[in-house]
XYZ file of C-alpha atoms in Angstrom:
619
model
C 31.140 -42.953 -20.627
C 32.891 -46.425 -19.769
C 34.678 -46.148 -16.693
C 39.130 -46.922 -16.147
C 40.448 -47.015 -12.730
C 43.775 -49.478 -11.688
C 45.761 -49.540 -8.789
C 48.997 -50.891 -7.471
C 50.216 -51.899 -3.852
C 51.090 -53.772 -1.565
C 46.737 -55.034 -1.347
C 44.957 -57.698 -2.791
C 43.924 -55.431 -6.621
C 41.299 -57.524 -7.299
C 38.649 -56.437 -4.281
C 39.614 -52.222 -4.718
C 39.306 -52.832 -8.204
C 35.770 -53.813 -7.937
C 34.658 -51.467 -6.043
C 36.169 -48.562 -7.950
C 34.011 -50.396 -10.996
C 30.819 -50.195 -9.246
C 31.696 -46.631 -8.279
C 32.005 -45.734 -11.508
C 28.599 -47.350 -12.046
C 26.975 -44.390 -12.649
C 29.273 -42.961 -16.266
C 26.974 -45.205 -17.481
C 27.883 -49.143 -19.517
C 27.319 -52.544 -20.604
C 30.068 -54.452 -19.935
C 32.727 -54.912 -17.629
C 36.458 -56.977 -17.245
C 39.390 -56.371 -14.365
C 42.427 -57.512 -15.874
C 44.879 -58.759 -12.726
C 49.226 -59.254 -13.131
C 49.960 -62.334 -11.230
C 53.046 -64.389 -11.312
C 54.540 -63.151 -14.053
C 51.545 -63.455 -16.430
C 48.280 -61.579 -17.296
C 45.373 -63.275 -16.523
C 41.258 -61.817 -17.239
C 38.111 -61.664 -16.191
C 35.164 -60.787 -18.348
C 31.797 -59.891 -18.738
C 28.768 -58.822 -20.420
C 26.111 -56.768 -18.233
C 27.144 -56.006 -14.858
C 29.538 -55.056 -12.218
C 27.514 -58.484 -10.413
C 28.083 -59.751 -13.292
C 32.036 -59.269 -12.937
C 32.214 -59.995 -9.705
C 30.064 -62.894 -9.671
C 32.779 -64.536 -12.607
C 35.270 -63.253 -10.093
C 33.664 -65.353 -7.310
C 33.792 -68.849 -8.934
C 36.978 -68.318 -10.963
C 39.564 -65.851 -8.458
C 42.825 -63.536 -9.556
C 45.578 -62.746 -6.663
C 48.455 -60.311 -7.484
C 48.481 -56.552 -5.855
C 48.519 -54.806 -9.218
C 45.420 -54.421 -11.677
C 43.101 -53.049 -14.486
C 39.444 -52.671 -14.545
C 36.764 -50.882 -16.692
C 33.791 -51.083 -17.406
C 32.885 -50.541 -21.572
C 30.056 -48.054 -22.826
C 29.295 -50.045 -26.616
C 30.227 -47.993 -29.321
C 32.487 -50.415 -31.560
C 30.797 -53.941 -31.308
C 28.169 -55.279 -29.179
C 27.592 -55.400 -25.150
C 29.290 -59.407 -25.225
C 33.062 -60.496 -23.556
C 34.630 -61.074 -26.861
C 34.236 -56.725 -26.313
C 34.958 -55.939 -23.192
C 38.047 -54.760 -21.917
C 41.528 -55.015 -21.313
C 42.380 -56.009 -24.241
C 45.379 -57.807 -24.778
C 48.072 -58.497 -27.658
C 48.734 -61.787 -29.843
C 51.072 -62.334 -26.617
C 48.703 -62.672 -24.018
C 51.775 -60.946 -22.002
C 49.890 -57.520 -22.626
C 46.182 -55.811 -21.859
C 44.770 -52.095 -22.353
C 41.906 -50.525 -21.749
C 40.799 -46.898 -23.284
C 37.802 -44.275 -22.772
C 37.191 -42.740 -26.204
C 37.789 -43.268 -29.631
C 39.986 -44.509 -31.277
C 38.682 -42.339 -35.231
C 42.249 -43.922 -37.290
C 41.470 -47.902 -35.887
C 40.180 -49.103 -39.756
C 43.824 -47.941 -41.148
C 45.417 -49.313 -38.152
C 44.382 -52.160 -38.067
C 44.270 -52.555 -41.549
C 48.355 -52.532 -40.609
C 48.633 -55.191 -38.935
C 46.847 -57.938 -39.758
C 48.633 -57.670 -43.033
C 51.903 -57.779 -40.576
C 50.359 -60.926 -39.100
C 48.418 -60.055 -36.218
C 45.534 -60.998 -35.717
C 42.264 -59.810 -33.696
C 39.315 -61.631 -31.444
C 37.081 -57.914 -30.341
C 35.767 -55.516 -32.902
C 36.222 -52.610 -31.009
C 38.655 -49.558 -32.074
C 40.552 -50.658 -27.641
C 41.820 -53.792 -29.250
C 44.266 -51.992 -32.055
C 45.402 -50.473 -29.286
C 47.329 -53.165 -27.645
C 49.131 -54.367 -30.980
C 50.621 -51.203 -32.243
C 51.826 -51.175 -28.477
C 53.186 -54.538 -28.697
C 54.470 -53.778 -32.706
C 56.323 -51.003 -30.968
C 58.055 -52.965 -28.455
C 59.355 -55.033 -31.420
C 61.673 -52.414 -31.853
C 62.744 -51.715 -29.107
C 65.928 -54.322 -26.852
C 63.899 -56.757 -24.927
C 64.192 -55.562 -21.122
C 66.225 -57.795 -19.030
C 65.111 -56.798 -15.256
C 61.536 -54.905 -13.847
C 63.226 -51.115 -14.361
C 64.410 -51.726 -18.201
C 60.480 -53.194 -18.501
C 59.092 -49.828 -16.804
C 61.464 -48.215 -19.751
C 60.434 -49.999 -22.151
C 56.583 -50.445 -21.772
C 57.410 -46.202 -21.713
C 58.709 -45.991 -24.874
C 56.705 -48.200 -26.726
C 53.224 -46.253 -25.718
C 55.712 -42.862 -26.705
C 56.206 -44.107 -30.352
C 52.328 -45.906 -30.346
C 50.426 -42.508 -29.505
C 51.982 -41.214 -32.350
C 49.772 -42.706 -34.369
C 46.758 -42.347 -32.794
C 43.896 -40.370 -33.752
C 40.822 -39.161 -31.192
C 39.504 -38.998 -27.791
C 41.827 -41.215 -25.547
C 42.446 -42.173 -22.203
C 45.040 -44.982 -21.983
C 46.046 -47.596 -19.241
C 48.668 -50.500 -19.867
C 50.176 -53.535 -18.052
C 52.835 -55.627 -18.826
C 54.001 -58.772 -18.134
C 57.653 -58.170 -17.703
C 57.123 -54.482 -15.905
C 55.855 -55.771 -13.153
C 54.730 -53.430 -10.909
C 54.348 -50.636 -13.190
C 51.279 -49.495 -14.848
C 51.466 -46.928 -17.766
C 48.556 -44.606 -19.036
C 48.329 -41.681 -21.030
C 45.988 -39.234 -22.002
C 44.261 -37.239 -24.836
C 40.713 -35.573 -24.354
C 39.219 -37.915 -22.183
C 39.959 -37.343 -18.529
C 42.327 -39.206 -16.373
C 42.474 -39.230 -12.558
C 45.966 -39.746 -10.210
C 45.277 -40.959 -6.899
C 48.051 -40.685 -3.943
C 47.670 -43.426 -1.651
C 50.514 -44.784 1.162
C 52.384 -47.285 -0.790
C 49.694 -47.653 -3.212
C 48.753 -45.408 -5.649
C 45.254 -45.544 -8.079
C 44.422 -44.411 -11.233
C 40.555 -43.356 -12.202
C 38.483 -42.351 -14.531
C 36.757 -41.009 -11.980
C 37.954 -39.269 -8.676
C 34.963 -40.927 -6.267
C 37.488 -44.398 -8.041
C 39.034 -44.313 -4.916
C 37.385 -41.681 -2.817
C 36.962 -43.912 0.189
C 41.577 -44.814 -0.372
C 42.851 -41.243 -0.791
C 41.285 -37.953 -1.407
C 44.863 -36.624 -3.475
C 44.467 -36.878 -6.264
C 46.341 -35.525 -10.255
C 44.509 -34.197 -12.669
C 46.415 -36.042 -16.027
C 46.595 -33.170 -18.725
C 45.784 -33.559 -22.597
C 49.189 -35.221 -23.903
C 50.748 -36.352 -20.519
C 52.052 -39.708 -19.493
C 51.675 -41.336 -16.008
C 54.105 -43.378 -15.200
C 52.658 -45.748 -11.768
C 54.749 -47.916 -9.402
C 53.436 -48.632 -5.295
C 57.041 -46.245 -4.474
C 55.429 -42.627 -6.909
C 53.540 -41.494 -9.941
C 56.015 -39.812 -12.116
C 54.497 -37.848 -14.970
C 55.901 -36.822 -18.522
C 54.910 -35.060 -21.861
C 54.167 -37.409 -25.156
C 57.953 -36.303 -26.311
C 59.165 -37.651 -22.828
C 59.082 -33.901 -20.928
C 59.804 -34.716 -17.432
C 56.948 -32.706 -15.286
C 56.323 -31.903 -12.434
C 53.435 -34.182 -9.951
C 50.917 -31.526 -8.277
C 48.538 -33.785 -6.562
C 45.221 -30.971 -5.373
C 42.807 -32.349 -2.705
C 39.951 -33.257 -3.142
C 37.155 -32.478 -0.814
C 34.799 -34.371 -1.848
C 33.745 -36.649 1.666
C 33.843 -41.160 0.568
C 30.110 -40.383 2.096
C 28.682 -38.061 -0.708
C 29.446 -40.668 -2.860
C 26.793 -43.513 -0.215
C 23.878 -43.513 -0.259
C 23.447 -43.971 2.920
C 19.718 -45.347 3.357
C 19.264 -44.212 -0.291
C 16.600 -46.189 -2.400
C 18.413 -44.925 -5.530
C 21.510 -41.931 -5.640
C 18.986 -40.259 -7.685
C 16.978 -39.667 -4.565
C 19.116 -39.122 -2.401
C 21.484 -36.078 -4.834
C 17.864 -34.207 -5.261
C 17.941 -34.594 -1.163
C 20.612 -33.542 -1.817
C 19.943 -29.750 -2.761
C 19.478 -27.706 0.005
C 22.772 -28.736 0.709
C 23.970 -28.116 -2.140
C 22.137 -24.460 -3.178
C 24.148 -23.203 0.692
C 27.353 -24.664 0.184
C 27.355 -23.170 -3.433
C 26.376 -19.533 -2.269
C 28.325 -19.768 0.565
C 31.067 -17.176 1.074
C 29.561 -15.632 -2.699
C 26.571 -14.374 -1.193
C 26.078 -11.512 0.214
C 27.924 -10.363 -3.568
C 30.534 -7.432 -1.797
C 33.671 -8.224 -1.009
C 36.401 -10.413 -2.658
C 36.501 -13.839 -2.452
C 34.285 -12.994 -5.538
C 37.436 -12.341 -7.512
C 40.291 -14.227 -6.016
C 38.281 -17.352 -6.690
C 37.457 -17.537 -9.998
C 40.228 -14.442 -10.940
C 36.848 -11.908 -12.831
C 37.640 -8.650 -11.723
C 35.209 -6.550 -11.535
C 36.618 -4.432 -13.554
C 36.805 -6.633 -16.166
C 32.973 -7.010 -15.558
C 32.075 -3.543 -16.428
C 32.583 -4.134 -20.011
C 31.349 -6.812 -20.585
C 28.705 -5.934 -23.972
C 27.536 -10.107 -24.026
C 26.899 -13.040 -22.469
C 26.921 -16.891 -24.345
C 26.117 -19.603 -22.520
C 26.812 -22.750 -23.922
C 25.760 -26.487 -22.729
C 24.798 -29.879 -23.342
C 21.176 -31.521 -21.970
C 20.020 -30.387 -18.316
C 23.052 -27.792 -18.793
C 21.842 -26.288 -21.266
C 18.709 -25.927 -19.679
C 20.704 -23.992 -16.993
C 22.039 -21.830 -19.412
C 18.661 -21.252 -20.222
C 17.729 -19.837 -16.499
C 21.425 -18.022 -16.898
C 20.440 -16.333 -20.561
C 17.528 -14.288 -18.540
C 19.211 -13.489 -15.352
C 22.224 -12.289 -17.910
C 19.394 -9.882 -19.297
C 17.328 -8.849 -16.440
C 20.226 -8.638 -13.349
C 23.178 -7.560 -15.445
C 21.566 -5.432 -17.748
C 23.661 -7.497 -20.912
C 22.908 -9.011 -24.290
C 22.555 -12.675 -23.311
C 22.316 -15.954 -25.674
C 22.003 -19.719 -24.488
C 23.086 -22.339 -27.181
C 23.556 -26.160 -26.756
C 27.270 -26.401 -27.831
C 27.009 -29.177 -29.609
C 25.949 -26.982 -32.296
C 27.710 -23.968 -31.379
C 31.439 -25.538 -31.874
C 29.946 -26.370 -36.264
C 28.649 -22.794 -36.600
C 29.945 -19.788 -37.488
C 29.645 -18.145 -34.704
C 30.270 -14.305 -34.528
C 31.806 -13.468 -31.277
C 32.342 -10.057 -30.449
C 34.894 -7.918 -28.636
C 33.956 -7.674 -24.765
C 32.050 -10.819 -24.594
C 31.922 -13.738 -22.951
C 30.970 -17.080 -23.209
C 29.779 -18.955 -19.524
C 30.355 -22.840 -20.103
C 28.585 -24.570 -18.089
C 28.757 -28.812 -17.470
C 28.687 -31.355 -14.016
C 31.666 -33.624 -14.491
C 33.631 -30.982 -16.710
C 34.536 -33.547 -19.207
C 31.356 -32.691 -21.948
C 33.366 -33.482 -24.670
C 30.778 -31.016 -27.226
C 30.836 -27.972 -24.314
C 35.148 -28.987 -24.356
C 35.582 -28.215 -27.687
C 33.157 -25.133 -27.891
C 35.099 -23.244 -25.361
C 38.237 -24.445 -26.758
C 36.779 -22.426 -30.370
C 35.810 -19.576 -28.482
C 39.029 -19.107 -26.810
C 40.365 -19.512 -30.411
C 37.941 -16.315 -31.385
C 39.065 -14.006 -28.865
C 37.045 -14.703 -26.322
C 37.466 -15.181 -22.428
C 35.345 -18.016 -21.425
C 34.141 -18.779 -18.236
C 33.428 -23.008 -16.393
C 30.480 -23.688 -14.376
C 31.235 -26.501 -12.973
C 30.972 -29.340 -10.648
C 34.520 -31.375 -10.759
C 38.033 -29.036 -9.128
C 40.931 -30.223 -11.535
C 38.061 -30.674 -14.766
C 39.589 -30.527 -18.691
C 36.860 -27.565 -18.584
C 38.289 -25.317 -15.557
C 41.747 -26.248 -16.668
C 40.833 -24.917 -20.388
C 39.306 -21.903 -19.542
C 40.798 -18.581 -18.005
C 37.881 -18.556 -15.423
C 36.804 -21.253 -13.404
C 33.623 -21.220 -11.017
C 32.897 -24.454 -8.731
C 29.141 -25.334 -8.023
C 30.639 -27.716 -4.801
C 27.628 -30.637 -4.943
C 29.893 -32.891 -3.518
C 29.964 -36.327 -6.430
C 26.943 -36.729 -8.181
C 26.254 -40.736 -9.120
C 22.305 -40.998 -10.753
C 23.273 -39.919 -14.495
C 19.938 -37.897 -14.446
C 21.035 -34.950 -12.747
C 19.703 -32.819 -9.917
C 21.547 -31.219 -8.113
C 24.097 -30.146 -10.375
C 21.196 -28.218 -11.919
C 20.579 -26.661 -9.255
C 23.803 -25.979 -7.979
C 24.542 -24.485 -11.548
C 21.676 -21.821 -11.348
C 22.629 -21.161 -7.921
C 26.370 -20.402 -9.369
C 24.754 -18.258 -12.665
C 23.086 -16.460 -10.435
C 25.268 -15.414 -8.251
C 27.658 -14.597 -11.904
C 24.603 -12.044 -12.878
C 23.640 -10.380 -10.243
C 28.206 -9.561 -10.161
C 28.349 -9.238 -13.609
C 25.011 -6.074 -12.980
C 26.881 -4.537 -10.298
C 29.863 -3.962 -11.838
C 28.284 -2.305 -14.187
C 25.869 -0.623 -12.808
C 23.033 -2.262 -14.306
C 21.447 -3.421 -10.580
C 20.943 -1.041 -7.751
C 22.654 -1.951 -4.376
C 19.216 -1.918 -2.746
C 17.821 -4.581 -5.234
C 20.761 -6.884 -4.689
C 20.875 -6.465 -0.958
C 16.974 -8.178 -1.135
C 18.345 -10.931 -4.080
C 21.092 -11.982 -1.937
C 18.500 -12.192 1.770
C 16.382 -14.088 -0.721
C 19.190 -16.720 -2.310
C 20.018 -17.779 1.392
C 16.334 -18.643 1.802
C 16.761 -20.703 -0.530
C 18.460 -24.356 1.296
C 15.281 -23.493 3.505
C 12.974 -22.893 0.504
C 14.572 -26.596 -0.692
C 13.959 -28.366 2.257
C 10.292 -27.374 1.909
C 9.437 -28.535 -1.384
C 11.178 -31.905 -0.544
C 8.442 -32.463 1.929
C 6.412 -32.740 -1.342
C 7.275 -35.907 -2.037
C 4.938 -38.410 -0.374
C 2.051 -35.550 -2.056
C 4.063 -36.343 -5.206
C 4.301 -39.978 -5.059
C 0.478 -40.299 -4.778
C 0.370 -38.049 -7.913
C 2.860 -41.106 -9.312
C 1.068 -43.454 -8.549
C -1.861 -42.648 -11.119
C 0.180 -41.473 -14.098
C 2.862 -44.097 -14.015
C 1.121 -45.680 -16.775
C 0.437 -43.158 -18.940
C 2.333 -42.927 -22.420
C 2.604 -39.232 -23.020
C 3.178 -35.226 -21.076
C 3.073 -32.182 -21.442
C 5.234 -29.777 -19.674
C 4.744 -26.376 -20.124
C 5.920 -22.749 -18.560
C 6.666 -19.345 -19.916
C 9.564 -17.033 -18.833
C 12.080 -18.251 -17.097
C 9.627 -21.431 -16.266
C 10.465 -22.352 -19.916
C 13.478 -23.880 -18.660
C 11.767 -25.609 -16.017
C 9.309 -26.934 -18.384
C 12.084 -28.715 -20.493
C 14.446 -30.087 -18.198
C 11.436 -31.649 -15.537
C 10.436 -33.204 -19.577
C 13.807 -34.288 -19.872
C 13.876 -35.830 -16.766
C 11.104 -38.437 -17.331
C 12.323 -39.097 -20.949
C 15.615 -40.358 -19.208
C 14.536 -42.691 -16.663
C 11.683 -43.525 -17.502
C 11.393 -43.986 -20.863
C 8.335 -42.308 -21.423
C 7.405 -39.319 -24.108
C 7.792 -36.533 -22.371
C 7.893 -32.578 -24.256
C 7.880 -28.423 -22.869
C 7.018 -25.893 -24.387
C 6.769 -22.522 -23.824
C 3.200 -22.221 -22.701
C 2.704 -19.313 -25.421
C 3.534 -21.843 -28.271
C 0.647 -24.474 -27.408
C -1.361 -22.556 -29.726
C 1.081 -22.993 -33.101
C 1.301 -26.695 -33.375
C 1.688 -28.885 -29.890
C -2.332 -28.367 -29.017
C -3.138 -30.077 -31.511
C -1.847 -33.299 -29.219
C -3.866 -32.432 -26.250
C -6.504 -35.144 -26.551
C -8.706 -36.784 -23.516
C -6.707 -38.179 -20.124
C -3.406 -36.903 -20.979
C -1.198 -35.682 -18.272
C -0.441 -32.281 -18.756
C 2.785 -30.470 -15.837
C 1.852 -26.637 -15.539
C 4.357 -24.606 -14.104
C 2.453 -21.960 -12.531
C 4.306 -20.249 -10.136
C 4.315 -16.897 -8.919
C 4.926 -13.966 -10.982
C 3.915 -10.940 -13.253
C 2.889 -14.052 -16.277
C 0.220 -16.000 -14.339
C -2.147 -14.994 -15.981
C -0.785 -16.274 -18.624
C 0.157 -19.770 -18.052
C -3.489 -19.924 -16.420
C -4.862 -19.071 -20.577
C -2.334 -22.009 -21.175
C -3.862 -24.403 -18.669
C -7.578 -24.013 -19.823
C -6.699 -24.020 -23.806
C -5.452 -28.030 -21.818
C -8.353 -28.774 -19.543
C -10.969 -27.818 -22.062
C -10.145 -30.832 -23.916
C -9.369 -32.992 -20.858
C -5.726 -32.997 -20.409
C -4.469 -34.133 -16.310
C -3.106 -31.105 -15.327
C -1.047 -31.267 -12.339
C -0.244 -27.564 -11.145
C 3.277 -26.739 -9.595
C 2.483 -22.427 -8.404
C 3.677 -21.108 -5.303
C 2.271 -21.066 -1.227
C -0.720 -18.381 -1.130
C -1.924 -17.618 -4.069
C -5.301 -18.574 -5.420
C -5.501 -22.540 -7.008
C -5.083 -23.218 -10.141
C -8.722 -23.438 -12.080
C -9.183 -27.335 -13.304
C -6.203 -28.688 -12.123
C -6.226 -32.893 -10.706
C -3.126 -31.612 -8.204
C -2.034 -28.977 -7.122
C 2.157 -28.998 -5.902
C 2.006 -26.150 -3.467
C 6.297 -24.188 -2.994
C 7.197 -22.152 -0.382
C 6.792 -17.997 -1.758
C 10.108 -16.962 -3.545
C 10.835 -13.967 -5.911
C 9.531 -14.785 -8.861
C 13.320 -14.233 -10.246
C 14.731 -17.499 -8.823
C 11.200 -19.645 -8.421
C 13.683 -22.432 -11.605
C 15.066 -23.172 -8.478
C 12.890 -24.221 -6.483
C 10.501 -24.994 -9.545
C 12.693 -28.409 -10.340
C 12.686 -30.000 -7.197
C 8.598 -31.085 -7.388
C 9.623 -32.395 -11.362
C 12.653 -34.554 -10.575
C 10.776 -36.027 -7.901
C 7.825 -36.880 -10.827
C 9.539 -38.221 -12.474
C 11.811 -40.551 -10.142
C 9.285 -41.886 -8.347
C 7.151 -42.922 -12.663
C 10.702 -44.446 -12.945
C 10.630 -46.132 -9.668
C 6.970 -47.146 -9.985
C 7.570 -48.962 -13.730
C 10.864 -50.085 -12.899
C 13.076 -48.678 -15.415
C 17.328 -48.682 -13.644
C 17.003 -45.104 -12.277
C 20.041 -44.465 -11.605
C 21.976 -45.886 -14.714
C 19.227 -45.836 -17.519
C 19.378 -47.402 -20.828
C 21.980 -45.828 -23.224
C 23.136 -42.985 -21.444
C 26.562 -41.545 -19.793
C 27.000 -40.129 -16.976
C 29.557 -37.826 -18.883
C 29.541 -37.660 -22.619
C 33.164 -37.742 -23.328
C 32.512 -38.296 -27.285
C 30.756 -36.810 -29.976
């Protein structure tokens, strides 16, 4: 949710900030703005709508300067209009703030400031922060030099954050501290990019990947002071901290469309490589590299008695698949839960339990909260995430990265197949450590997993056929997806993809549940997508198919090449052969393509669907 970009250096700041904002569009937003320090004053340009509208505004009313902040806002407090867009200013106009997150006590702070004579021009919680810093600056001696201005601004921010409650990533510009950006973080992501004679600030690394891959991820309770020459880190209390950069492994090309119409389509086609990268060095399952990478020792895994998988949205569906694998490969009881529910239940944590927290960004607020709760109750936590240095990976005891590269489409695709691939590796490692997975079966599983990238490439060849199906279905208003066993999670994910990007009603059901209510909704012509890949329950799903086709449903079947055709199907999408245990990794690909093409044919904004954000960093 929302995007932050900041630049301080020698180059013109506005083009760099605009480029960064465009790279952050995937996060979801409804207004945008920039502030530039120029000739001793701060000027702003803000607008409702897309970054392109902001670019048009800047073309008419240009800004020049080498220090700037930019922001894309996803409305929480106040509707999406210019006065509510960031950056927000204090009463003097000489100080501006951008902010991701929510200030929970902003109403009481605003009332206090109003009594002191402050006047507000927006409905946002963020504007309160600008005035609160302004109030703190009044208690500090007026600076006579840029260095004194920097010191005063840091002191004022330190004083201000003591009064703020909630989740926030803040960045501040002040005209009396030229060439300086000061920022602070609590429970909302913030990363510094280190360049040569220039430095960057962002809510996510893709914003500055074209300029530098050296990054410093801020921890909660930290302040960063950026100038052209350096980056200083400190805690909220002023304690100096070392600056320890990491190298981001993603290449700039991964954050480009590379000729595809949308990022989502590119990322669907990225999946063979994402699966291969996630499995590289981890399959076969023997050898010490996995333990060195994750910290998960075989001695620890051998004592596990239970697994609990938590995630939100698509990550939760990966957890459902992971639950089956924990039981069938690792031989331990397992549960999958939505993180938003888990964190508020009176969960009973048992000795020998591993909590696996799954999040593409590693910044999902509910998943972070659930991981912290689990650790506070004595559980060990494994983070499965795509982002090096993310909050979740720093919060967890162990981390396993999916290596999928940046995923910029809001609707997750390659992250899902990457998460499933990673969870399959974890389940197999646990099964081997506990003696529940015979080595002969582990070898067969490893060979099948290493064949997945090629199989995924074959599955993508269904694209043209799926487009034909999408053309026939794009005007339908209701869809059903059904699957059994592992494919039940795939049915849920297929329905979610269609809902997210086409705004059509879609439901995923376990095939055996149709007679327990949903079949009442089946009527003539309604599309039903059936996951009927080769499995021990294929005959069962054929029974469910017969029930819906008998009532006139239009059936789209996803099945394994070489199997008898699903009876009654209007269209059959044939996937390459694959062991039943790994089928979800392939079966989801045609459902992603179907959702994509239906949404595109309907003229929907595929990469930035309405009301959604890529990284949900607030509750």
